[in-house]
Coordinates of C-alpha atoms in Angstrom, one line a residue:
M1228 CA 41.7 68.0 -25.9
I1229 CA 39.1 68.0 -23.0
L1230 CA 38.8 71.3 -21.2
N1231 CA 38.4 71.3 -17.5
P1232 CA 38.4 67.5 -17.2
T1233 CA 36.9 65.7 -14.2
L1234 CA 39.6 64.5 -11.8
P1235 CA 39.5 61.2 -10.0
N1236 CA 38.7 61.9 -6.4
R1237 CA 41.1 59.4 -4.8
S1238 CA 43.6 61.7 -3.2
L1239 CA 44.4 61.0 0.4
A1240 CA 46.2 63.0 3.1
V1241 CA 49.3 60.9 4.1
L1242 CA 52.4 61.2 6.1
Q1243 CA 55.7 59.7 5.0
Q1244 CA 59.0 59.1 6.9
S1245 CA 62.1 57.2 6.0
L1246 CA 63.3 54.4 8.3
R1247 CA 66.4 52.3 8.0
L1248 CA 65.7 48.8 9.1
A1249 CA 68.6 46.5 9.8
S1250 CA 67.8 44.3 12.8
H1251 CA 66.2 40.9 12.4
V1252 CA 63.2 41.7 14.7
G1253 CA 62.8 45.2 13.1
I1254 CA 62.5 43.8 9.6
K1255 CA 60.3 41.0 10.7
T1256 CA 57.9 43.3 12.5
Y1257 CA 57.7 45.7 9.5
N1258 CA 57.0 42.9 7.1
R1259 CA 54.4 41.2 9.1
T1260 CA 52.5 44.0 10.8
F1261 CA 53.0 47.4 9.2
R1262 CA 50.6 47.2 6.2
R1263 CA 48.1 45.3 8.3
M1264 CA 48.1 48.0 11.0
D1265 CA 47.8 50.8 8.5
A1266 CA 44.8 49.1 6.8
A1267 CA 43.1 48.4 10.1
L1268 CA 43.6 51.9 11.5
Y1269 CA 42.4 53.5 8.3
L1270 CA 39.3 51.3 8.4
A1271 CA 38.5 52.1 12.1
Q1272 CA 39.5 55.7 12.1
I1273 CA 38.2 56.9 8.7
V1274 CA 36.1 54.5 6.6
V1275 CA 33.5 53.6 9.2
R1276 CA 32.9 57.3 9.9
V1277 CA 31.9 58.2 6.4
Q1278 CA 29.0 55.8 6.0
G1279 CA 26.2 58.3 6.4
Q1280 CA 23.3 57.4 8.7
A1281 CA 25.0 54.2 9.8
S1282 CA 28.0 56.1 11.0
R1283 CA 25.9 58.5 13.0
E1284 CA 24.0 55.6 14.6
Y1285 CA 27.2 53.8 15.6
E1286 CA 29.3 56.9 16.6
P1287 CA 29.4 55.9 20.3
E1288 CA 30.7 52.4 19.4
I1289 CA 33.1 53.9 16.8
A1290 CA 34.5 56.1 19.6
Q1291 CA 34.7 53.1 22.0
V1292 CA 36.6 51.0 19.5
N1293 CA 39.1 53.8 18.8
E1294 CA 39.6 54.2 22.5
A1295 CA 40.4 50.5 22.7
I1296 CA 42.8 50.8 19.8
S1297 CA 44.6 53.8 21.5
A1298 CA 44.9 51.7 24.6
E1299 CA 46.6 48.9 22.6
L1300 CA 49.1 51.3 21.1
K1301 CA 49.8 52.7 24.5
R1302 CA 50.4 49.2 25.9
L1303 CA 53.0 48.6 23.1
E1304 CA 54.5 52.0 23.8
D1305 CA 54.9 51.2 27.5
H1306 CA 56.6 47.8 26.7
L1307 CA 59.1 49.5 24.4
R1308 CA 59.8 52.2 26.9
T1309 CA 60.5 49.6 29.7
T1310 CA 62.7 47.5 27.4
G1311 CA 64.5 50.6 26.1
Q1312 CA 65.3 51.8 29.7
W1313 CA 66.5 48.4 30.7
I1314 CA 69.0 48.1 27.8
K1315 CA 70.1 51.7 28.3
N1316 CA 71.0 51.0 31.9
K1317 CA 72.8 47.8 30.9
L1318 CA 75.0 49.7 28.4
K1319 CA 75.8 52.4 30.9
S1320 CA 76.9 49.8 33.5
Q1321 CA 79.9 48.7 31.4
S1322 CA 82.0 50.6 28.9
S1323 CA 83.6 48.7 26.0
A1324 CA 85.9 49.3 23.1
V1325 CA 83.7 47.3 20.7
Q1326 CA 82.8 49.3 17.6
G1327 CA 79.3 49.8 16.5
V1328 CA 77.6 46.7 15.2
G1329 CA 77.1 46.6 11.4
Y1330 CA 74.4 44.7 9.4
T1331 CA 74.7 42.8 6.2
D1332 CA 71.3 43.5 4.6
A1333 CA 70.0 46.8 6.0
S1334 CA 67.2 48.5 4.0
T1335 CA 65.6 51.9 4.0
V1336 CA 61.9 52.0 3.6
E1337 CA 59.4 54.9 3.1
L1338 CA 56.7 54.4 5.7
T1339 CA 53.4 55.8 4.5
V1340 CA 50.5 56.2 6.8
R1341 CA 46.9 57.4 6.4
T1342 CA 45.9 58.2 9.9
P1343 CA 47.2 59.8 13.1
K1344 CA 47.2 56.4 14.8
G1345 CA 49.1 55.0 11.9
R1346 CA 51.7 57.8 12.5
H1347 CA 51.9 56.7 16.1
Y1348 CA 52.6 53.1 15.1
A1349 CA 55.3 54.2 12.6
Q1350 CA 57.0 56.0 15.5
L1351 CA 56.8 52.9 17.6
L1352 CA 58.3 50.8 14.8
T1353 CA 61.2 53.3 14.7
Q1354 CA 61.6 53.0 18.4
L1355 CA 61.6 49.2 18.2
E1356 CA 64.3 49.2 15.6
G1357 CA 66.5 51.4 17.8
I1358 CA 66.0 49.1 20.8
A1359 CA 66.8 46.0 18.8
Q1360 CA 70.1 47.5 17.6
Q1361 CA 71.0 48.4 21.2
L1362 CA 70.3 44.8 22.2
D1363 CA 72.7 43.6 19.4
Q1364 CA 75.3 46.1 20.6
A1365 CA 75.0 45.0 24.2
W1366 CA 75.2 41.4 23.2
Y1367 CA 78.5 41.9 21.3
E1368 CA 79.9 43.9 24.2
G1369 CA 79.1 41.0 26.6
V1370 CA 76.7 43.2 28.7
I1371 CA 73.8 40.8 28.2
S1372 CA 73.8 37.0 27.7
D1373 CA 72.8 35.0 24.7
V1374 CA 69.5 34.1 26.4
E1375 CA 68.7 37.6 27.4
Q1376 CA 69.3 38.9 23.8
I1377 CA 67.0 36.2 22.4
Q1378 CA 64.3 36.7 25.0
K1379 CA 64.2 40.5 24.8
N1380 CA 64.0 40.4 21.0
H1381 CA 61.3 37.8 21.1
A1382 CA 59.3 39.9 23.6
L1383 CA 59.6 42.9 21.3
W1384 CA 58.1 40.9 18.4
R1385 CA 55.4 39.3 20.5
A1386 CA 54.2 42.7 21.8
S1387 CA 54.0 44.1 18.3
L1388 CA 52.2 41.1 16.9
R1389 CA 49.7 41.1 19.7
A1390 CA 48.9 44.7 19.2
C1391 CA 48.4 44.2 15.5
Q1392 CA 46.1 41.2 15.9
V1393 CA 43.9 42.9 18.5
I1394 CA 43.6 46.1 16.5
E1395 CA 42.9 44.2 13.3
R1396 CA 40.1 42.3 14.9
L1397 CA 38.6 45.3 16.5
A1398 CA 38.6 47.3 13.3
R1399 CA 37.0 44.5 11.3
G1400 CA 34.4 43.7 13.9
L1401 CA 33.4 47.4 14.0
A1402 CA 33.1 47.6 10.2
A1403 CA 30.9 44.6 10.2
R1404 CA 28.6 46.2 12.8
V1405 CA 28.4 49.5 10.9
R1406 CA 27.9 47.8 7.5
D1407 CA 25.3 45.1 8.4
D1408 CA 23.7 46.5 11.7
R1409 CA 24.1 43.0 13.1
S1410 CA 24.7 41.6 16.6
P1411 CA 28.4 41.8 17.6
S1412 CA 30.4 38.6 17.4
Q1413 CA 31.4 37.2 20.8
P1414 CA 35.2 37.7 20.3
Y1415 CA 34.6 41.3 19.3
A1416 CA 32.3 42.0 22.2
D1417 CA 34.8 40.3 24.6
M1418 CA 37.7 42.5 23.3
L1419 CA 35.7 45.6 24.0
K1420 CA 34.8 44.5 27.5
K1421 CA 38.5 43.7 28.4
R1422 CA 39.7 47.1 27.1
T1423 CA 36.9 49.5 27.8
G1424 CA 34.8 47.9 30.6
M1425 CA 31.7 47.5 28.4
G1426 CA 30.2 44.2 27.2
P1427 CA 30.5 40.6 28.4
L1428 CA 33.8 39.6 30.0
L1429 CA 35.4 36.4 28.7
D1430 CA 38.9 35.2 28.0
T1431 CA 39.4 35.8 24.2
D1432 CA 43.1 35.7 23.8
Q1433 CA 43.0 33.4 20.8
A1434 CA 46.1 34.7 18.9
A1435 CA 48.8 32.8 20.8
P1436 CA 48.6 29.5 18.9
E1437 CA 49.2 31.0 15.5
G1438 CA 52.0 33.2 16.7
A1439 CA 53.6 30.4 18.6
L1440 CA 53.7 28.1 15.6
Q1441 CA 54.9 30.7 13.1
D1442 CA 57.2 33.0 15.1
D1443 CA 60.1 32.2 12.8
A1444 CA 58.5 33.6 9.7
T1445 CA 60.1 36.9 8.6
E1446 CA 57.3 37.8 6.2
M1447 CA 53.5 37.7 6.5
T1448 CA 52.1 34.2 6.7
A1449 CA 49.3 33.1 4.4
Q1450 CA 46.7 33.7 7.2
E1451 CA 48.1 37.2 7.9
A1452 CA 48.1 38.1 4.2
A1453 CA 44.5 36.9 3.9
A1454 CA 43.5 39.0 6.9
L1455 CA 45.2 42.1 5.3
A1456 CA 43.3 41.4 2.0
D1457 CA 40.0 41.1 3.9
T1458 CA 40.6 44.4 5.7
E1459 CA 41.5 46.2 2.5
Q1460 CA 38.6 44.8 0.6
L1461 CA 36.2 45.7 3.5
A1462 CA 37.5 49.3 3.4
A1463 CA 37.2 49.5 -0.4
A1464 CA 33.7 48.1 -0.4
L1465 CA 32.5 50.5 2.2
S1466 CA 34.1 53.4 0.3
E1467 CA 32.6 52.3 -3.0
E1468 CA 29.2 52.0 -1.5
N1469 CA 29.4 55.5 0.0
A1470 CA 30.5 56.9 -3.4
L1471 CA 27.5 55.3 -5.1
D1472 CA 25.1 56.7 -2.5
S1473 CA 26.6 60.2 -3.0
A1474 CA 26.2 59.8 -6.8
S1475 CA 22.5 58.8 -6.3
A1476 CA 21.8 61.8 -4.2
E1477 CA 23.3 64.2 -6.8
A1478 CA 21.3 62.7 -9.7
P1479 CA 18.1 64.8 -9.2
K1480 CA 20.2 68.0 -9.3
R1481 CA 21.6 67.0 -12.7
D1482 CA 18.1 66.1 -14.0
R1483 CA 16.9 69.6 -13.4
Q1484 CA 19.7 71.0 -15.5
T1485 CA 19.0 68.7 -18.5
K1486 CA 16.5 70.0 -21.1
K1487 CA 15.7 66.6 -22.5
Q1488 CA 15.4 63.5 -20.3
T1489 CA 15.6 59.9 -21.1
P1490 CA 12.8 57.6 -19.8
S1491 CA 15.1 56.3 -17.0
E1492 CA 16.0 59.8 -16.0
A1493 CA 12.4 60.8 -15.8
A1494 CA 11.7 57.7 -13.6
D1495 CA 14.5 58.7 -11.3
R1496 CA 13.2 62.2 -10.9
S1497 CA 9.7 61.1 -10.2
E1498 CA 10.9 59.1 -7.3
Q1499 CA 12.3 62.2 -5.7
D1500 CA 9.1 64.2 -6.1
T1501 CA 6.5 62.6 -3.7
S1502 CA 3.8 64.9 -4.9
A1503 CA 4.1 63.9 -8.5
A1504 CA 1.9 61.3 -10.2
P1505 CA 3.1 57.7 -10.1
P1506 CA 5.8 57.0 -12.7
A1507 CA 5.1 55.2 -16.0
P1508 CA 6.0 51.5 -16.0
L1509 CA 9.7 50.9 -16.8
S1510 CA 10.8 48.9 -19.8
S1511 CA 11.7 45.3 -19.3
E1512 CA 15.4 46.1 -19.5
A1513 CA 15.2 49.0 -17.1
A1514 CA 13.0 46.9 -14.7
Q1515 CA 15.6 44.1 -14.7
A1516 CA 18.4 46.6 -14.0
T1517 CA 16.3 48.1 -11.1
I1518 CA 15.6 44.7 -9.6
Q1519 CA 19.3 43.9 -9.7
S1520 CA 20.3 47.2 -8.2
L1521 CA 17.9 46.6 -5.3
D1522 CA 19.0 43.0 -4.7
P1523 CA 21.4 43.2 -1.6
A1524 CA 22.6 39.6 -2.3
S1525 CA 23.7 40.4 -5.8
E1526 CA 27.5 39.9 -6.2
D1527 CA 27.4 42.9 -8.6
Q1528 CA 26.7 45.2 -5.8
P1529 CA 29.1 46.5 -3.1
R1530 CA 26.7 45.1 -0.4
G1531 CA 26.8 41.7 -1.8
R1532 CA 30.5 41.7 -2.3
L1533 CA 31.0 42.9 1.3
R1534 CA 28.7 40.3 2.7
S1535 CA 30.8 37.7 0.8
I1536 CA 34.0 39.1 2.3
L1537 CA 32.6 39.1 5.9
S1538 CA 31.0 35.6 5.6
G1539 CA 34.4 34.2 4.5
S1540 CA 36.5 35.9 7.2

């Protein structure tokens, strides 16, 4: 039995809420956007802010991107409010004896979010589901036509998908900037310009073709799933690299508490003490390990893996 074992430090502060999804557009929006939004918001709101010096250097841009993300969520919120008020007025204008609409395959999901902005999106998804059910009720009561029912549901879906795509691209563009300190991609710079007034202004709405061709899919498409995987891998790689940097910083403290040191530990300690004599040459095995650890292109390192992710996205 191990006394006082070391605990894995992977615990996150999350919020959870139950949501009953029954409408076609509500289930579709949840399946194709919710996990992507949570991953993108976690990347933009948390991960890029815990990268040490890089985060401090890019703090103005991090704040700028989060401002743009908040604006996108507000845009979706305004659309839902307008549609909700429209259908509410329609239902008030005509009373009916039609009973409440039932659904054949309703499901209850436990929404789990990792950021305040994620909580905001969970609230918007809840609001969207309520509006979609009101549209179905109004359609059965004859308050709205077939065309109106279809068009309003489609508009709910398109507004949600658009917000998801924009936020996902902003988050990934920001993470690439913080990680690699490279020039911004043109689409990323254009999105910031359109939403915050900073950067070159061009028309960058490139999301319509994919959505127009695959609107009928009720689950994430292959391209959407790949985008989610890229976002999650990017967040994991940044978090892993930050953990490795923290472990390296704590190594000298552990060395001072050790009575007997190995040759590699002595070499690590000598690097921290600039006033000490030059360290003894490393063994061939230790030298090879050092070269590999300093090689940013190595696939065994978080930097190399992250560059592979970004170059393939």
